[in-house]
């Protein structure tokens, strides 16, 4: 990897084994974008890539010169109010009311490694040789605001990270109205846009659209990254598929309001912007103050979507997630939520945990309802003390009993919320986000605590660290069950109210940071009514997240398939639950429920006492299977093979690093009579290894399996041969292939 600056042409070239990123200081001092894509040879002069020409109805920068218009030039960090009429990356209001800005190259520095971003989650390096960072400082000559554009290129792979740090080195107070993390101008718009969208219980479905002139965008104004749109975007060439072709993935390491958009202009060039949602953001930057944007990550590939996803998976597994659990196979858990909801006693929990232990589970998680006056969702949030009516021995006593069973104990919190029916709210009614003299909206009877205030974060931290210090807690599920409304803080002045959404998220990060530092061995799982805040920002603190409140295996195929576009298997919380399923009332076979959940952190969300003895034996076999293969399932290389968005079947697989073990998950939604022959072409195997297929007992070379394919045809699809158990709807198989 290398970052080169060619003094004569004022050109930067960032390159590694996979990509090149080239930009230049233009004659007006702004940074121009020349190239981003597959690695090309370095040379002094790439200025021919900066195309300009005279066009009618254009505004120009220089007198007597009809070639230089920013409207027709690709730029790195375009400003508002210039000759460019596309949406800018930055917008700053000055004391005289002007928003005109002129960000000119001042200096740059190249450093080894990657600097941490104060207060924000970000990818990191462990040694300086893993990456290089270029910081280009731009300055506005009038206001003296500096914008440091940070670019980190990793030693290998198509990864480039971007963020911007503003420093007000002038005398006046400035108002940042838009401060995007990334702008990328591309020379053509021949891309297909893919996004991960949905809603509660239907997160991360893949949606695809063609780019047309104008703006395509996704975002959130809910205060959390949202169920509706994940902060992730793919632009792929029309012929790109999972196995081949060019694609660029854009991911924002942020958990609050965001915007990602692509603007196609009249000449078919493309501008991508990603960052904090400008609509709900304003930041006052007094003289001497700085502001750091969240980090955006771009991944380029010319080897198809699977390869793009694998690059994200490795990066987010190894250089975004951190700490004790980062590289460890995850404990198999039993969560009591769908087993009991709010209706439990200590003895009942012990009964559930004992059975889970007998079946081989390792962690028992007590979900909502253990604290304060909480017997339904109208009371208790904010009072993080055990409800002694239900739990006479408190959390300490319960956690000890669980540990005596030989299991670890985990606990649910929803730290950012309060119910009005709670001691916490009664003591601090002004600690919720609420606008003066206006009514307050609720979600699930709860109100959002003002995490922009240090004292609020401190008070919640105090309660949580007390419990974590006293009881034997190995895992925390951190929930967040409503979006923000009436975003106003009683603690901040009028001219800082535009900062509250972002300050709120900084408060959430601060609490996560303090707790994960103080309790480094506790495994954190993030959750927001399922996937309402399943984003890279959360992954920095919590290496796994509950991806959806929909636990039905068929629904999960789409959710997990979509989520895998950006996020690794080790980050996806996946549980086996009861039938009929509680969200869609569907009856799926127990083996299919497990066959889907294996591709995740794996656990059970039911009372195993309620299963038949045969089912319990099956659960024991499932848990033993997961223990044997979880290392490969969670940390192997993941491939999508057949999309549940495109047909009646879905398939995916993982391959171990040494390519000696592979597991293929194959799923058929509805049964068919006298069905077609089916096969799946596998990926990532060693062509010359001979793999034994545990399902059929046959052996095949890797090249056969990758090119001729794995036969998945169903021998019971026509007439059921005697002695063969017939398949039903929602059939699935795991094919274990071992050398
Ligand atoms: C959210 C979570 C669920 C469960 C409930 C408890 O909906 O996503 O898993 O924890 O809250 O109230």
mmCIF file of N, CA and C in Angstrom, residues 194 196 206 208 232 234 236-247 301-311 313 558 560-566 637-646 651-653 680-684:
data_model
loop_
_atom_site.group_PDB
_atom_site.id
_atom_site.type_symbol
_atom_site.label_atom_id
_atom_site.label_comp_id
_atom_site.label_asym_id
_atom_site.label_seq_id
_atom_site.Cartn_x
_atom_site.Cartn_y
_atom_site.Cartn_z
ATOM 1 N N UNK A 194 -28.452 -0.673 -4.919
ATOM 2 C CA UNK A 194 -29.096 -1.657 -4.031
ATOM 3 C C UNK A 194 -29.061 -1.136 -2.609
ATOM 4 N N UNK A 196 -30.694 -1.784 1.611
ATOM 5 C CA UNK A 196 -31.291 -2.727 2.562
ATOM 6 C C UNK A 196 -32.389 -1.996 3.320
ATOM 7 N N UNK A 206 -33.465 -6.702 0.373
ATOM 8 C CA UNK A 206 -32.683 -6.074 -0.695
ATOM 9 C C UNK A 206 -33.633 -5.423 -1.706
ATOM 10 N N UNK A 208 -33.698 -2.919 -5.218
ATOM 11 C CA UNK A 208 -32.815 -2.557 -6.321
ATOM 12 C C UNK A 208 -33.511 -1.527 -7.206
ATOM 13 N N UNK A 232 -26.291 1.635 4.508
ATOM 14 C CA UNK A 232 -25.462 0.845 3.606
ATOM 15 C C UNK A 232 -26.041 0.928 2.201
ATOM 16 N N UNK A 234 -25.127 -0.171 -2.118
ATOM 17 C CA UNK A 234 -24.248 -0.756 -3.140
ATOM 18 C C UNK A 234 -24.556 -0.113 -4.476
ATOM 19 N N UNK A 236 -23.682 -1.168 -8.236
ATOM 20 C CA UNK A 236 -23.035 -2.232 -9.017
ATOM 21 C C UNK A 236 -23.296 -2.004 -10.499
ATOM 22 N N UNK A 237 -22.396 -2.505 -11.300
ATOM 23 C CA UNK A 237 -22.607 -2.438 -12.741
ATOM 24 C C UNK A 237 -23.780 -3.353 -13.091
ATOM 25 N N UNK A 238 -24.525 -3.024 -14.158
ATOM 26 C CA UNK A 238 -25.731 -3.809 -14.456
ATOM 27 C C UNK A 238 -25.474 -5.302 -14.607
ATOM 28 N N UNK A 239 -24.295 -5.691 -15.070
ATOM 29 C CA UNK A 239 -24.057 -7.131 -15.261
ATOM 30 C C UNK A 239 -23.392 -7.791 -14.059
ATOM 31 N N UNK A 240 -23.189 -7.052 -12.991
ATOM 32 C CA UNK A 240 -22.533 -7.629 -11.812
ATOM 33 C C UNK A 240 -23.488 -8.561 -11.088
ATOM 34 N N UNK A 241 -22.980 -9.717 -10.675
ATOM 35 C CA UNK A 241 -23.790 -10.602 -9.830
ATOM 36 C C UNK A 241 -22.943 -11.026 -8.633
ATOM 37 N N UNK A 242 -23.367 -12.077 -7.934
ATOM 38 C CA UNK A 242 -22.631 -12.474 -6.740
ATOM 39 C C UNK A 242 -21.205 -12.908 -7.068
ATOM 40 N N UNK A 243 -21.014 -13.465 -8.274
ATOM 41 C CA UNK A 243 -19.724 -14.078 -8.583
ATOM 42 C C UNK A 243 -18.778 -13.197 -9.370
ATOM 43 N N UNK A 244 -19.278 -12.218 -10.088
ATOM 44 C CA UNK A 244 -18.391 -11.437 -10.945
ATOM 45 C C UNK A 244 -18.908 -10.017 -11.126
ATOM 46 N N UNK A 245 -17.982 -9.163 -11.522
ATOM 47 C CA UNK A 245 -18.366 -7.802 -11.889
ATOM 48 C C UNK A 245 -17.990 -6.771 -10.845
ATOM 49 N N UNK A 246 -18.117 -5.503 -11.297
ATOM 50 C CA UNK A 246 -17.714 -4.379 -10.454
ATOM 51 C C UNK A 246 -18.831 -3.926 -9.526
ATOM 52 N N UNK A 247 -18.462 -3.571 -8.305
ATOM 53 C CA UNK A 247 -19.424 -2.987 -7.368
ATOM 54 C C UNK A 247 -18.664 -2.131 -6.357
ATOM 55 N N UNK A 301 -14.868 -3.650 -5.539
ATOM 56 C CA UNK A 301 -14.461 -4.961 -6.036
ATOM 57 C C UNK A 301 -14.723 -5.044 -7.526
ATOM 58 N N UNK A 302 -13.965 -5.888 -8.205
ATOM 59 C CA UNK A 302 -14.337 -6.236 -9.583
ATOM 60 C C UNK A 302 -14.606 -7.736 -9.649
ATOM 61 N N UNK A 303 -14.869 -8.332 -8.461
ATOM 62 C CA UNK A 303 -15.081 -9.778 -8.392
ATOM 63 C C UNK A 303 -16.447 -10.145 -7.817
ATOM 64 N N UNK A 304 -17.427 -9.300 -7.995
ATOM 65 C CA UNK A 304 -18.794 -9.667 -7.621
ATOM 66 C C UNK A 304 -19.170 -9.303 -6.192
ATOM 67 N N UNK A 305 -20.468 -9.432 -5.925
ATOM 68 C CA UNK A 305 -21.001 -8.974 -4.638
ATOM 69 C C UNK A 305 -20.517 -9.825 -3.469
ATOM 70 N N UNK A 306 -20.364 -11.139 -3.683
ATOM 71 C CA UNK A 306 -19.845 -11.949 -2.577
ATOM 72 C C UNK A 306 -18.489 -11.432 -2.121
ATOM 73 N N UNK A 307 -17.664 -11.095 -3.091
ATOM 74 C CA UNK A 307 -16.332 -10.618 -2.719
ATOM 75 C C UNK A 307 -16.412 -9.282 -1.992
ATOM 76 N N UNK A 308 -17.298 -8.392 -2.447
ATOM 77 C CA UNK A 308 -17.474 -7.125 -1.737
ATOM 78 C C UNK A 308 -17.906 -7.382 -0.295
ATOM 79 N N UNK A 309 -18.895 -8.281 -0.129
ATOM 80 C CA UNK A 309 -19.394 -8.568 1.221
ATOM 81 C C UNK A 309 -18.292 -9.165 2.092
ATOM 82 N N UNK A 310 -17.522 -10.089 1.527
ATOM 83 C CA UNK A 310 -16.456 -10.714 2.319
ATOM 84 C C UNK A 310 -15.443 -9.679 2.801
ATOM 85 N N UNK A 311 -15.188 -8.679 1.965
ATOM 86 C CA UNK A 311 -14.257 -7.624 2.376
ATOM 87 C C UNK A 311 -14.835 -6.849 3.568
ATOM 88 N N UNK A 313 -17.081 -8.054 5.651
ATOM 89 C CA UNK A 313 -17.157 -8.981 6.797
ATOM 90 C C UNK A 313 -15.842 -9.009 7.564
ATOM 91 N N UNK A 558 -34.678 -14.126 4.237
ATOM 92 C CA UNK A 558 -34.489 -12.860 3.532
ATOM 93 C C UNK A 558 -33.702 -11.875 4.392
ATOM 94 N N UNK A 560 -31.566 -12.430 6.877
ATOM 95 C CA UNK A 560 -30.150 -12.775 7.014
ATOM 96 C C UNK A 560 -29.401 -12.633 5.681
ATOM 97 N N UNK A 561 -30.074 -12.989 4.620
ATOM 98 C CA UNK A 561 -29.459 -12.880 3.287
ATOM 99 C C UNK A 561 -29.137 -11.408 2.987
ATOM 100 N N UNK A 562 -30.111 -10.541 3.234
ATOM 101 C CA UNK A 562 -29.894 -9.103 3.006
ATOM 102 C C UNK A 562 -28.819 -8.547 3.927
ATOM 103 N N UNK A 563 -28.936 -8.878 5.206
ATOM 104 C CA UNK A 563 -27.974 -8.358 6.186
ATOM 105 C C UNK A 563 -26.549 -8.749 5.801
ATOM 106 N N UNK A 564 -26.394 -9.944 5.209
ATOM 107 C CA UNK A 564 -25.045 -10.429 4.885
ATOM 108 C C UNK A 564 -24.375 -9.616 3.778
ATOM 109 N N UNK A 565 -25.125 -8.753 3.102
ATOM 110 C CA UNK A 565 -24.468 -7.925 2.085
ATOM 111 C C UNK A 565 -23.339 -7.105 2.706
ATOM 112 N N UNK A 566 -23.558 -6.680 3.949
ATOM 113 C CA UNK A 566 -22.528 -5.864 4.609
ATOM 114 C C UNK A 566 -21.965 -6.522 5.874
ATOM 115 N N UNK A 637 -15.470 -18.012 5.564
ATOM 116 C CA UNK A 637 -15.802 -17.098 4.469
ATOM 117 C C UNK A 637 -17.207 -17.430 3.989
ATOM 118 N N UNK A 638 -18.058 -16.429 3.954
ATOM 119 C CA UNK A 638 -19.481 -16.620 3.676
ATOM 120 C C UNK A 638 -19.787 -16.289 2.214
ATOM 121 N N UNK A 639 -20.563 -17.150 1.582
ATOM 122 C CA UNK A 639 -20.988 -16.928 0.193
ATOM 123 C C UNK A 639 -22.502 -17.022 0.093
ATOM 124 N N UNK A 640 -23.115 -16.067 -0.563
ATOM 125 C CA UNK A 640 -24.528 -16.217 -0.938
ATOM 126 C C UNK A 640 -24.587 -17.001 -2.251
ATOM 127 N N UNK A 641 -25.454 -18.002 -2.304
ATOM 128 C CA UNK A 641 -25.512 -18.858 -3.493
ATOM 129 C C UNK A 641 -26.827 -18.729 -4.253
ATOM 130 N N UNK A 642 -27.954 -18.700 -3.504
ATOM 131 C CA UNK A 642 -29.267 -18.586 -4.158
ATOM 132 C C UNK A 642 -30.108 -17.620 -3.354
ATOM 133 N N UNK A 643 -30.697 -16.666 -4.051
ATOM 134 C CA UNK A 643 -31.376 -15.600 -3.313
ATOM 135 C C UNK A 643 -32.833 -15.933 -3.013
ATOM 136 N N UNK A 644 -33.249 -15.818 -1.746
ATOM 137 C CA UNK A 644 -34.663 -16.023 -1.414
ATOM 138 C C UNK A 644 -35.554 -14.922 -1.995
ATOM 139 N N UNK A 645 -34.938 -13.838 -2.478
ATOM 140 C CA UNK A 645 -35.727 -12.770 -3.097
ATOM 141 C C UNK A 645 -36.089 -13.130 -4.540
ATOM 142 N N UNK A 646 -35.480 -14.209 -5.053
ATOM 143 C CA UNK A 646 -35.673 -14.496 -6.476
ATOM 144 C C UNK A 646 -36.407 -15.792 -6.764
ATOM 145 N N UNK A 651 -29.931 -20.513 -0.784
ATOM 146 C CA UNK A 651 -28.753 -21.265 -0.342
ATOM 147 C C UNK A 651 -27.616 -20.306 -0.058
ATOM 148 N N UNK A 652 -26.825 -20.699 0.933
ATOM 149 C CA UNK A 652 -25.589 -19.963 1.244
ATOM 150 C C UNK A 652 -24.609 -20.947 1.827
ATOM 151 N N UNK A 653 -23.360 -20.541 1.975
ATOM 152 C CA UNK A 653 -22.377 -21.468 2.526
ATOM 153 C C UNK A 653 -21.252 -20.717 3.222
ATOM 154 N N UNK A 680 -26.787 -26.632 -6.766
ATOM 155 C CA UNK A 680 -26.218 -25.334 -6.415
ATOM 156 C C UNK A 680 -24.730 -25.383 -6.709
ATOM 157 N N UNK A 681 -24.272 -24.406 -7.449
ATOM 158 C CA UNK A 681 -22.829 -24.351 -7.687
ATOM 159 C C UNK A 681 -22.156 -23.702 -6.488
ATOM 160 N N UNK A 682 -21.207 -24.421 -5.906
ATOM 161 C CA UNK A 682 -20.576 -23.932 -4.678
ATOM 162 C C UNK A 682 -19.428 -22.982 -5.001
ATOM 163 N N UNK A 683 -18.890 -22.398 -3.948
ATOM 164 C CA UNK A 683 -17.841 -21.386 -4.117
ATOM 165 C C UNK A 683 -16.761 -21.593 -3.067
ATOM 166 N N UNK A 684 -15.590 -21.101 -3.355
ATOM 167 C CA UNK A 684 -14.553 -20.965 -2.333
ATOM 168 C C UNK A 684 -13.870 -22.256 -1.918
#
